[in-house]
Structures are given as structure tokens and as C-alpha cells.
Coordinates of C-alpha atoms in Angstrom, one line a residue:
M1 CA 60.1 149.7 134.4
D2 CA 62.6 151.8 132.3
L3 CA 63.1 151.3 128.6
G4 CA 66.5 151.3 127.0
V5 CA 67.6 150.8 123.4
V6 CA 70.7 149.0 122.2
L7 CA 72.4 150.3 119.0
Q8 CA 75.3 149.2 116.8
C9 CA 77.8 151.9 115.9
T10 CA 77.3 151.2 112.2
P11 CA 78.3 154.1 109.9
P12 CA 77.2 156.8 109.6
A13 CA 77.6 157.8 113.2
S14 CA 75.0 160.5 112.6
R15 CA 72.4 157.8 112.2
V16 CA 73.3 156.3 115.6
V17 CA 73.0 159.8 117.1
E18 CA 69.6 160.3 115.4
L19 CA 68.2 157.0 116.6
A20 CA 69.3 158.0 120.2
R21 CA 67.5 161.3 119.8
I22 CA 64.3 159.6 118.6
A23 CA 64.5 157.1 121.4
E24 CA 64.6 159.9 124.0
T25 CA 61.7 161.6 122.3
H26 CA 59.6 158.5 122.8
G27 CA 60.5 158.1 126.4
F28 CA 63.5 155.7 126.4
S29 CA 65.8 156.3 129.4
H30 CA 69.0 154.6 128.3
V31 CA 70.9 154.3 125.0
W32 CA 73.4 151.4 125.0
T33 CA 75.7 150.4 122.2
F34 CA 77.8 147.4 121.2
D35 CA 81.5 147.8 121.9
S36 CA 83.5 146.1 119.2
H37 CA 85.9 148.6 117.6
L38 CA 86.9 146.3 114.7
L39 CA 83.3 145.5 113.6
W40 CA 81.8 149.0 114.1
Q41 CA 82.8 152.6 114.8
E42 CA 84.2 153.7 118.1
P43 CA 81.3 154.1 120.6
Y44 CA 83.0 156.3 123.1
V45 CA 83.4 159.1 120.5
I46 CA 79.7 158.7 119.5
Y47 CA 78.6 158.9 123.2
S48 CA 79.7 162.5 123.3
Q49 CA 77.6 163.4 120.3
I50 CA 74.6 161.5 121.7
L51 CA 74.8 163.3 125.0
A52 CA 75.2 166.7 123.2
S53 CA 72.1 166.0 121.1
T54 CA 69.8 164.8 124.0
R55 CA 68.8 166.1 127.4
K56 CA 68.3 163.1 129.7
V57 CA 69.2 159.7 128.3
V58 CA 72.0 157.7 130.0
V59 CA 74.6 156.2 127.6
G60 CA 77.0 153.3 127.9
P61 CA 78.2 150.0 126.4
M62 CA 76.4 146.8 126.3
V63 CA 79.0 145.6 126.9
T64 CA 82.6 146.6 127.2
N65 CA 85.3 144.2 128.5
P66 CA 88.5 144.2 130.6
S67 CA 90.8 143.2 127.7
T68 CA 90.6 145.6 124.8
R69 CA 90.4 148.8 126.8
D70 CA 92.7 150.0 129.7
W71 CA 90.6 150.1 132.8
T72 CA 91.8 153.6 133.8
V73 CA 91.1 155.0 130.4
T74 CA 87.6 153.5 130.5
A75 CA 86.9 155.2 133.8
S76 CA 88.4 158.5 132.7
T77 CA 86.3 158.5 129.6
F78 CA 83.1 158.1 131.5
A79 CA 84.2 160.6 134.2
T80 CA 85.0 163.1 131.5
L81 CA 81.6 162.7 129.8
N82 CA 79.9 163.1 133.2
D83 CA 81.8 166.3 133.8
M84 CA 80.8 167.6 130.4
F85 CA 77.1 166.5 130.4
G86 CA 76.2 165.7 133.9
N87 CA 76.1 162.2 135.4
R88 CA 74.6 160.5 132.4
T89 CA 76.8 157.5 131.8
I90 CA 76.7 153.8 132.7
C91 CA 79.3 151.1 132.2
G92 CA 78.0 147.7 131.1
I93 CA 80.8 145.1 131.2
G94 CA 81.4 141.4 130.7
R95 CA 84.2 139.0 130.0
G96 CA 84.4 139.9 126.3
D97 CA 83.1 138.4 123.1
S98 CA 83.2 140.0 119.7
A99 CA 85.7 142.7 120.7
V100 CA 88.3 140.1 121.8
R101 CA 87.6 137.2 119.6
T102 CA 88.0 139.2 116.4
L103 CA 91.5 140.0 117.7
G104 CA 92.2 136.3 118.2
G105 CA 91.9 136.6 122.0
R106 CA 89.8 134.9 124.6
P107 CA 87.3 136.3 127.1
A108 CA 88.8 137.5 130.3
D109 CA 88.6 135.2 133.4
L110 CA 86.3 136.1 136.2
A111 CA 89.1 137.2 138.5
T112 CA 90.2 139.8 135.9
L113 CA 86.6 140.9 135.4
R114 CA 86.2 141.4 139.2
E115 CA 89.4 143.4 139.4
S116 CA 88.5 145.6 136.5
I117 CA 85.0 146.4 137.9
A118 CA 86.6 147.6 141.2
V119 CA 89.0 149.9 139.4
I120 CA 86.5 151.3 136.9
R121 CA 83.8 151.9 139.5
E122 CA 86.1 153.5 142.1
L123 CA 87.7 155.8 139.6
G124 CA 84.5 156.6 137.9
N125 CA 82.9 157.6 141.2
G126 CA 85.8 160.0 142.1
R127 CA 87.4 157.6 144.6
S128 CA 90.8 156.0 144.8
A129 CA 91.5 152.6 143.2
H130 CA 94.4 150.2 143.6
I131 CA 96.3 148.7 140.7
G132 CA 99.0 146.4 142.0
D133 CA 100.8 148.4 144.6
T134 CA 99.8 151.8 143.2
T135 CA 96.9 153.9 144.5
I136 CA 95.4 156.2 141.9
R137 CA 92.6 158.7 141.7
F138 CA 91.3 161.3 139.3
P139 CA 91.6 164.6 141.3
W140 CA 89.1 166.3 138.9
A141 CA 86.3 163.7 139.1
Q142 CA 85.0 164.0 142.6
H143 CA 81.4 164.7 141.4
S144 CA 81.3 161.9 138.8
R145 CA 78.9 159.0 139.4
L146 CA 79.3 155.8 137.4
P147 CA 77.2 152.6 138.0
V148 CA 78.8 149.4 136.7
W149 CA 76.4 146.7 135.4
V150 CA 77.6 143.2 134.6
A151 CA 76.4 140.9 131.9
G152 CA 76.6 137.1 132.2
Y153 CA 74.8 133.7 131.9
G154 CA 76.9 131.2 133.8
P155 CA 76.6 130.4 137.5
R156 CA 80.0 131.8 138.5
A157 CA 79.4 135.0 136.5
L158 CA 76.0 135.4 138.1
D159 CA 77.5 135.0 141.6
L160 CA 80.2 137.6 140.8
T161 CA 77.5 140.0 139.6
G162 CA 75.5 139.6 142.8
E163 CA 78.6 140.1 144.9
V164 CA 80.0 143.3 143.3
A165 CA 77.9 144.8 140.5
D166 CA 75.5 147.7 140.6
G167 CA 73.3 146.0 138.1
F168 CA 72.8 142.8 136.1
I169 CA 72.3 142.5 132.4
L170 CA 70.6 139.4 131.0
Q171 CA 70.8 139.4 127.2
L172 CA 67.5 137.5 126.5
A173 CA 63.9 137.9 127.5
D174 CA 62.8 134.4 128.4
P175 CA 60.9 134.7 131.7
D176 CA 62.0 131.2 133.0
I177 CA 65.7 131.9 132.4
A178 CA 65.3 135.4 133.8
A179 CA 63.7 134.0 137.0
W180 CA 66.7 131.6 137.5
T181 CA 69.4 134.2 136.8
I182 CA 67.8 136.9 138.9
A183 CA 67.4 134.5 141.8
R184 CA 71.1 133.4 141.5
V185 CA 72.2 137.1 141.4
R186 CA 70.1 138.0 144.4
S187 CA 71.2 135.0 146.4
A188 CA 74.9 135.9 145.8
A189 CA 74.2 139.5 146.9
E190 CA 72.6 138.3 150.1
R191 CA 75.5 136.0 150.9
A192 CA 77.9 138.9 150.3
G193 CA 76.0 141.0 152.9
R194 CA 74.4 143.2 150.3
D195 CA 70.7 144.2 149.9
P196 CA 69.6 141.9 147.0
R197 CA 67.2 144.6 145.8
S198 CA 70.1 147.1 145.4
V199 CA 71.3 145.3 142.3
S200 CA 69.4 146.7 139.3
I201 CA 68.1 144.2 136.8
C202 CA 68.1 144.8 133.0
V203 CA 66.8 142.4 130.4
A204 CA 67.9 143.1 126.9
A205 CA 66.5 141.5 123.7
P206 CA 65.3 142.3 120.2
A207 CA 61.7 143.6 120.1
Y208 CA 59.6 143.7 116.9
I209 CA 56.1 144.9 116.7
T210 CA 53.9 142.9 114.3
D211 CA 50.4 143.3 112.9
G212 CA 49.1 140.1 114.3
T213 CA 49.2 138.2 111.0
V214 CA 51.1 134.9 110.4
A215 CA 53.1 136.6 107.7
G216 CA 54.0 139.4 110.0
L217 CA 55.2 137.0 112.7
K218 CA 57.2 135.0 110.2
H219 CA 59.0 138.2 109.0
A220 CA 59.7 139.3 112.6
R221 CA 61.2 136.0 113.5
E222 CA 63.6 136.1 110.6
Q223 CA 64.6 139.6 111.5
C224 CA 65.4 138.6 115.1
R225 CA 66.8 135.0 114.6
W226 CA 70.3 136.4 114.7
F227 CA 69.9 137.0 118.4
G228 CA 69.6 133.3 119.2
G229 CA 72.8 132.7 117.3
M230 CA 74.6 135.4 119.3
V231 CA 73.3 134.1 122.6
G232 CA 74.3 130.6 121.5
N233 CA 77.8 131.7 120.9
H234 CA 78.0 132.9 124.5
V235 CA 76.3 129.8 125.8
A236 CA 78.7 127.5 124.0
D237 CA 81.4 128.5 126.5
I238 CA 79.1 127.6 129.4
V239 CA 78.3 124.2 128.0
A240 CA 82.0 123.5 127.4
K241 CA 82.7 124.4 131.0
Y242 CA 79.7 122.9 132.9
G243 CA 78.4 120.3 130.5
G244 CA 74.9 119.9 129.2
D245 CA 73.6 118.5 132.5
S246 CA 74.5 121.4 134.8
E247 CA 72.2 123.6 136.8
V248 CA 72.0 126.0 133.9
P249 CA 68.4 125.8 132.6
A250 CA 68.1 123.5 129.6
A251 CA 66.2 126.1 127.7
L252 CA 69.4 128.1 127.6
T253 CA 71.7 125.2 126.5
E254 CA 69.9 122.5 124.6
Y255 CA 69.2 124.4 121.4
I256 CA 72.8 125.0 120.6
A257 CA 73.3 121.3 119.7
G258 CA 73.0 122.1 116.0
R259 CA 75.3 125.1 116.1
Q260 CA 78.1 125.0 113.5
G261 CA 80.4 127.9 114.4
Y262 CA 80.0 131.6 114.2
D263 CA 81.1 134.4 111.8
Y264 CA 81.7 137.7 113.6
N265 CA 81.4 139.6 110.4
Q266 CA 77.6 138.8 110.7
H267 CA 77.5 139.5 114.5
G268 CA 74.3 141.2 115.5
R269 CA 73.0 141.3 111.9
A270 CA 69.5 140.3 110.7
G271 CA 69.9 137.5 108.2
N272 CA 72.9 136.0 109.9
T273 CA 73.6 132.7 108.1
H274 CA 75.1 131.2 111.3
A275 CA 71.7 131.4 113.1
D276 CA 69.9 128.9 110.9
F277 CA 70.1 126.4 113.8
V278 CA 67.9 128.6 116.0
P279 CA 64.3 127.3 116.1
D280 CA 61.2 129.5 116.1
A281 CA 60.5 128.6 119.7
I282 CA 63.8 130.0 120.9
V283 CA 63.2 133.2 118.8
D284 CA 59.8 133.6 120.5
R285 CA 61.2 133.0 124.0
F286 CA 64.4 135.0 123.8
C287 CA 63.0 138.0 121.9
V288 CA 59.8 140.0 122.3
I289 CA 57.7 139.7 119.1
G290 CA 54.0 140.4 118.4
T291 CA 51.4 143.0 118.7
P292 CA 51.8 145.9 121.3
D293 CA 49.5 143.9 123.6
D294 CA 51.9 140.9 123.3
H295 CA 54.9 143.1 124.2
L296 CA 53.0 144.6 127.1
T297 CA 52.2 141.2 128.5
R298 CA 55.8 140.0 128.3
L299 CA 57.2 143.2 129.8
R300 CA 54.8 143.0 132.7
E301 CA 55.8 139.4 133.3
L302 CA 59.4 140.5 133.4
E303 CA 58.5 143.4 135.7
E304 CA 56.9 140.9 138.1
L305 CA 60.2 139.1 138.3
G306 CA 61.9 142.3 139.4
V307 CA 63.3 143.6 136.1
D308 CA 64.0 147.3 136.3
Q309 CA 64.8 147.9 132.6
F310 CA 64.0 146.3 129.3
A311 CA 66.5 147.3 126.6
V312 CA 65.4 146.9 123.0
Y313 CA 68.0 145.5 120.6
L314 CA 67.3 147.4 117.4
Q315 CA 69.2 145.3 114.9
H316 CA 66.4 144.8 112.3
D317 CA 64.6 146.5 109.5
A318 CA 62.1 148.4 111.7
K319 CA 64.3 150.6 113.9
T320 CA 62.3 153.8 113.8
S321 CA 58.9 152.2 113.7
T322 CA 59.8 150.1 116.8
L323 CA 60.8 153.2 118.7
E324 CA 57.6 154.9 117.7
A325 CA 55.4 151.9 118.5
Y326 CA 56.9 151.6 122.0
G327 CA 56.6 155.3 122.6
E328 CA 52.9 155.4 121.5
S329 CA 51.5 151.9 122.3
V330 CA 53.7 150.2 124.9
L331 CA 55.5 152.6 127.3
P332 CA 52.4 154.8 128.2
R333 CA 50.5 151.6 129.2
L334 CA 53.5 150.1 130.9
A335 CA 53.7 153.1 133.2
H336 CA 50.2 152.6 134.5
P337 CA 48.6 149.7 136.5
V338 CA 46.8 147.0 134.7
T339 CA 43.2 148.0 133.9
A340 CA 40.1 145.8 134.1
T341 CA 39.9 145.9 130.3
E342 CA 43.4 144.6 129.9
T343 CA 42.9 141.8 132.5
S344 CA 39.8 140.6 130.6
T345 CA 41.6 140.4 127.2

């Protein structure tokens, strides 16, 4: 299993670049960022600095959307970065949330998302794409390679992902929900005549290392509770569309009953006052909190489900220490088979 990190482009940009460099030093393979140009600084500019300051990490948004960025410009940006730094970019994309809602817009429909994926991926891989009746191509990008991974929760979004995406991004680490979404994506891929295993699986969630004490666990939960509020904001659309009694797992939908709206000025921020409705049980299920052994247990459980990458949301007060703890106490053990000592503890 690869490890990624998800950063916000909060000023100063130099700090974002530094965290990316530290992540690579500790063995992380991917550096993702939020993509909300009103809330934080412009990520695509920062990607060039991250790539210049590192040797191997792959960079990209978690996630961009089809509405606030022209598809051809998105593809050109990644293809240009690939030409400058080697093929070290990836495009995570979804219907759109904070980037569009802060402009008073709505998430794109799935037909638009599907069309944008085709255009971005074809152009980003040096091939021709069709926009209306026009066929276009970057004549200088024949060596560019750009995987496109799709984020989603709802049944139709998961089906689309299996049908057309190179990878699937699930923004929570609950194994039961992961099992359901992965199975849905793979079934859709198989129906579309694709190899289900060709779709890479990424689970992304906050991770917080604790010392095993009750006080440490309580603090970690408060630092990560914002994530349940963010997920709930996404899930609210699913409940509105499918209702509370749909095939979507209850663990993903029931907890938002106490939700009272959402303030994007606190999006992805520890201490988010609009996350008070999120119970401890959801924080524990959606995030990865505890000692290094606890983290290793959860990651191995996800790996058993077919997860190829775990991406750590780093929006809390222990950014550097989390990267260090993963590099020293989690990643080395994750890379090796389970030992007899570990199975007996």
C-alpha cells in the first residue's frame, strides 16, 4: 500500500512545499491538495514548487471539478508539469463542493463529470479529445501520462467511477463503507468490460497518532471531528436524492440527522463549529486515530479490501509529527508481512 498526504494550500505556500518535502523524506508517494481557489491559495502554482523541491512524489488535487476550471486548461497544466518534471502528476476530480458552492454554484451533474474526465484524460495523455464537434490535441504532449481518479459516495457516482476512471477516491476510512463502495466500483467496471482490478483504490482520511491515553484520544477526536462534518456535507446531497432508506450504508447517512448547515469558511479546519453533531463513533470510524499499532491494524484491514493507497488528511495540530510517526513507526511495518509477534498482540 502506498501512502499519500492531503494538504490545504494555506499561506504561506512555502509551508505547503516544506510539508510535501518532509512527506517524501518519510516515504510518502503522493502529495494531494484541496482545490478551492477562494478559500486557499492556487494549488496548481504550488505544484510546480513541490515538484521542483522533491524527487519522486506525485502531485495532484483531491479534488478538482469540471465547473471552476476549463477542462483543456486543466489538462494543459498537468501535461506541462509532466514535461517539466517527468510524469509526476495525477488528477483527482469530483462533481465539486467547496470550490463551486463558495461561488454560489452547484456541483456538476454526472454527465458533465463523465465528459470532463474523457477530455482531461485524453489530452493529458497526449491523445486527441472531442469537445462538441471540435477535435483537439496538444502537439507537444505526446509523452505526458496523466491518470484520472474520481471521488464519490453515491451509487451513480460509484458506477461512473468503475466505468471510466483510472482510480477511485473514497474520502473516509470506515472499512464497512469502503467494502461497499469498492464492490460497487468493481462491479461497474466489470459490467463495462474492464478489469475491475485495473481501477486503483485510494482511501483518504485524517490520521492522528496518540499515546494510548484517554486524554490523547479525546484530543485527537477533537482535532479530526471536522472531517465528519465535511463528509456529512457531501452525504446530505445523497440523502436528498436517494432518501435515508436507500442502498447507501446507514453508517454513511444516519449520523447527519443532527446537521444544521455548513460554513465553508471553516471547511477542513480543526475546531469547525459546524461539526458538533458528529459523534465520537463516527470520528473513530471515518478517521484513523490511536497508537501506531492501531493505525497499522486499520491500514492492513483496508489493504485486505483492495485499497492501494491511504492518503492522510493533515488538517490538525500535529502535521509534522504525524508524518514522522508514519515514516518511522507505520510505513516500514506496513511494507512487510505480518509477523508472529504482531498477530499475537
